[in-house]
Each structure stands twice: as structure tokens, then as C-alpha cells.
Amino acid sequence: MPRTKRIFQQAFLRLGPGLGSMHLYTPEEVQQQPARSVVLLEDLEGSVYYNHYRNQDPTLTISSSSQLEQSYFQQPHQNQNPQEAVKPGLRSTFGVASSDHNAFRPGGPVDLFSRNYIGYLLNWVLIGFFNGAIPALVYPLYGVYLHLQAYRGNAAVALLEFAWNFKFIFSFLTDGAPINRYRRRPYMFIGWGVLTILLIAFTARPQAEPYMRDGVIVNADAESNSIYYVGPFVVMSFARIAIITAAEGMMVEFAHREGGFERGRTQMISMAARGIGQALGIILVAFGSFGSDFGGTFANSLPLRVMFSIWTILAFAGILVTKFLLTEQPVASSAQPFASQIQRIWRIIQQRTTWQIMLFGFFQNAVMTLKYHEKNAFYRMRLGATTLSLNMSDAVGAVGSVIAAYLLIKFWLNTNWRKLMLWSFLAGMLLEVPIESLTVLDVLRSRMIFALKDFLVGIPYSLVAFTRELVIIEIADPGHEAATFGFITTVHYLGKSLATMLSNNFATDQKDMEQDTNEVRMEVATEMWIIFAVRIVVLLAIVRLLPRQKRHALERKLRSDPNLVIPLVMFICVVLVFGTVVTSSVLAIIPWTSCLKFAGGDGCV
């Protein structure tokens, strides 16, 4: 064998000095080489990658972000001259990371602004547009234009949110059921295609006359047309989920190609693109649906047919950008056994980091969603807010999430996640509590100050939400990117749904708020302070479930043994919460049960 090695070295020397300087390993030497810090695409189980880390020193601990950066730069980096050590660059262009050191996948960082991948970002912009535009149209369309009764309005809202409870199913499909050997783009095509067809149908059919125009009732039977708008919107929500889960799976894949120091950049750029689209969608609806037909003060508004025509063009644009501006590598097989996929997902859930971030995100999202009043009704009563100002408040909140994503990329990508989450929450609370308290106690009545508060609070609260999603990138297994991300975020969303039901049962009654007495004001203020106290206690109690940073998340994943009891108990609880949320949504649809507070109503008499 040494003779064979010398022959090959001489052959490479004849080819040139560059090739001749290469070191050739014998089979025995190859087996002794340490595993690279890359998960091979062929190694979907990650066995080579995990075995490499399990054989390392078990006493490895990372206590701070400064130690993370210091240890990172102390590692040697191979060069043609072994006497020199080259440190990777700290910063790079906004669209592509500078190093693939400690990447989970080979191939190097993805340039998101290149022709082959700009379609990925445009998909996120379009996703954000519909995420913002559809909820913004709910009240102007159902509450004013069609003049739905309260229970039907609650049912419409419940149905529009219903699809999010089944997000994990679509995530599982995009990972385990490739179409023609592609896992992401086909589901994007399906989602955008269904959305386009439904919007074309919206545009083509005759539009119902509004219930009231210029203070005069012109269509007393407008409510009977609601079925033509509610049903298709429900199907559209499922189509959007198919697009979102495919985009999330692609996001995790791209993030895994980033180096350890830069990982998270792709995710935050994606969230910034989504926030931009969301703000644009809200603004279009806010200004386009503020005429007299929708209860606004503008002389004219966009007819529903024009609004849906714009949406149709954008949905069709999603098909085009996915087709011509987005590249995806095919997988080896178009079919994977269902039972095998379920077993792998269950193994992921059993990992300590997975169930811990599920619990953390569930409780964090729940306490951040708790409310002491119905926001829109309170704004209208206390501040004289209109639909336009309410939608613009949501738009500036979306802009705040864009700024938060940029700040995270620029300054805090490798900051301790626990400290970032707690300090961000503290900053948001210090901005929110004084203004909310003064407004509730009728000391301050300023829509401008309240809108500024919503914008400023949107930045730190977005950072709070981003911290829990950054962890998922670190613990997602190759081959199960969308399923991991989708299942964990579905659990997080259930926390929001549960908190909404609790708020409906404990928040101050709308009729009491309309009395606006000193006793009611003090009651609302007390509820608000209790909710903020609960947020502080819960976040401090669960903060240790959040890893400190990327290496700490990976250490938890690789060092801890799978646990069967805790994930099983948690899974049962998630199923119970899921059943509760679905039951609440169904009860909101039925006329004689929609008045229940459990179903989002004001209470049955």
C-alpha cells in the first residue's frame, strides 16, 4: 500500500505543483480522519454527524456568547500553507454569509439575491402580503360590507384561522411525499395555483352590493351572500399553509448551509421579506377599503372585484417566480415509507432540545397573546379609532418586525438568546405599560402616540418571537426540515389559541367597558397589570428551556438521551389542547353556540 501511495503522489506531481501538494489518504488513514463539521445529504439519518459529536469530550460547555466567538476564532483553518491560519471574515454582503465553517450541509451559503434563489425571497414577500391583506379585510368585508351578525362574524374569523391548526400535516407532506422527486416547489405550485383559481372565481362572479352606502341601506339582504366569501377564504387558508410549509422547509435547508457564526441570517432575511409583504398587504386593504361601502370616510374605495384582481395577479406571480427564479435540487427518491417517517419524527420529538423548545414556545406565545380587552373595540371606544387607523397600527407593527430582523442580523446573531429574549421583553414592557395605563385610565387620548407605541413595541416583541424560532434551525434534522419546523411552530400556535380562549373568559366585558366608569377603568387597568406580571413570572420560569446559543442547542441535542415519558405526556397535552381549539372553532360556526365565551362570543343570555 505505501508503494501505491508513492505512485499516485508522483503522478500528481507531474500534473502540477497545486495537485502535487495534495495529501492522499490510504483506506486505513481515511478511517482515522475526524469527521467534518458537515452533514452529508446522503446521510439523512445524520448518523455520521452525530456519532462524531458523541465521541467528543462530554464535559464541553459554553457559558457565554463571548466564549462562543473566542472559541470559534481559535480553531485552525486549513490553507495551502499549513504554517498560516486564516480567520473567516466577520461580515459579508447582506444576502450571503461569508463562511460555511460548521455548516450542517455542504454546498456553501446560498446567495438569496442571485437569479436562482431570488424567487425564494419573492415567495416570502407574497406570503407576507396575503398574511397581512386577508386578516385586514375581515372586518371591513364581513362586519360592514356584508353586515354579518356577531355570531357569523366570529365563525368567519374562526374558519379563517382554522387551517393553522393543521400546519404540521402539510409540513409532514412536503418532507415525506416528494412530487416527481421535488419536495418544495411542487407544493408551492399547488398552493399558488389553488389561490389563483379561487381568486379568479372571486373576480369573475357578480359582486354583492354593500349593506349600506353613504348612510343609506341599499342591500338589506347582503348577509345572505356571506357564504360565497367565507367558504373560498377557508380553502385559500389551506392553500397558503401549503406554500408556507414548503417555504419554511427550504428556509431550514438554506440555513443549514450557513456557517456556525452566520447561521440565522437566511432565516432573518426571510422574516424581513415576509414583514415587508405583510405591511404592503395591510396598507393596500387599509386605503382601498375605507370608502362608504366599508364604513369609511373616503369618497371612493376599491371595488371588491378590483381588490381581488390585484390579489389574483400577485398569486399568479407566485407561480411565475417559483417556476423561473427558484432552483431546487431533486431528492434521490419520490416515495418514503409512511411508518418510517412517523418513527423518525417521533425520535426527533423525544430529543431533549425539541420538547424543551416546544414547551418554551407554547408558554411564551400564550402569555404574550393574553389580553385584557378586545383591541379593536377598545381603540374605537377610547381613541375614536377607525378601520384605517387600526389596520395602519398593524402595518407599523409589521414594519417593526422588519427592523427587528435587520438588527438581529447586524448586531445580535450570536448574542445569548436568553438575555436577548429577556431584555427585549423588558424594553417592550417599559414602552407599553405606561402608555396603555394612561390610555385605560383616560389620562391620554392620542391615536398618534398609540400608533408610535405599536411601532416601537413591535421591534422588541418581534425579537422575543424570533429567539424561539432560531433554535429550531439548530435542532432540525436533515431530511425532516419542514416537519420539525412545522410541528414545533404548530405547538407554539396552539399556545396562542389557548390564550385567546382564556382572554375571552376573563377579559372585561365589552358592555362594561362602554359604561366607562372609574370602577371599570380601574378594573381594566388591574387586569392589565396582572397580565404583565404573569408574563414576567412565566418568562422567568421557562427561560432555562431556551438554549443559550447555537452550540448549546447542539450540545443539548447530542449529549442528552432520548426521553419517552416527558414527550409522551406533552404529546397527550398537545392533543387535548388541539381538540379544545378545534372544538371552539366548530362551536363558533353553530348559531346557537357561537355566543359562548368558549367559542369567542360575548356570553349567552
Coordinates of N, CA and C in Angstrom, one line a residue, residues 68 155 324 384 419 459 518-519 534:
L68 N -18.2 31.8 22.9 CA -18.6 31.2 21.6 C -17.7 31.8 20.5
A155 N -67.7 33.2 13.5 CA -67.5 32.0 12.8 C -66.5 32.2 11.6
F324 N -39.5 30.2 -12.5 CA -38.3 30.8 -13.3 C -37.2 31.3 -12.4
G384 N -61.4 56.7 19.5 CA -62.2 57.0 18.3 C -61.5 56.5 17.1
K419 N -30.6 36.1 27.2 CA -30.5 37.6 27.5 C -31.2 38.4 26.5
I459 N -40.8 46.1 17.6 CA -39.4 45.7 17.4 C -39.0 44.8 18.5
N518 N -65.3 55.0 36.5 CA -63.9 55.0 37.2 C -63.7 53.5 37.7
E519 N -64.7 52.9 38.1 CA -64.6 51.5 38.6 C -64.2 50.6 37.5
V534 N -48.0 38.3 35.1 CA -47.9 36.9 34.7 C -46.9 36.6 33.6

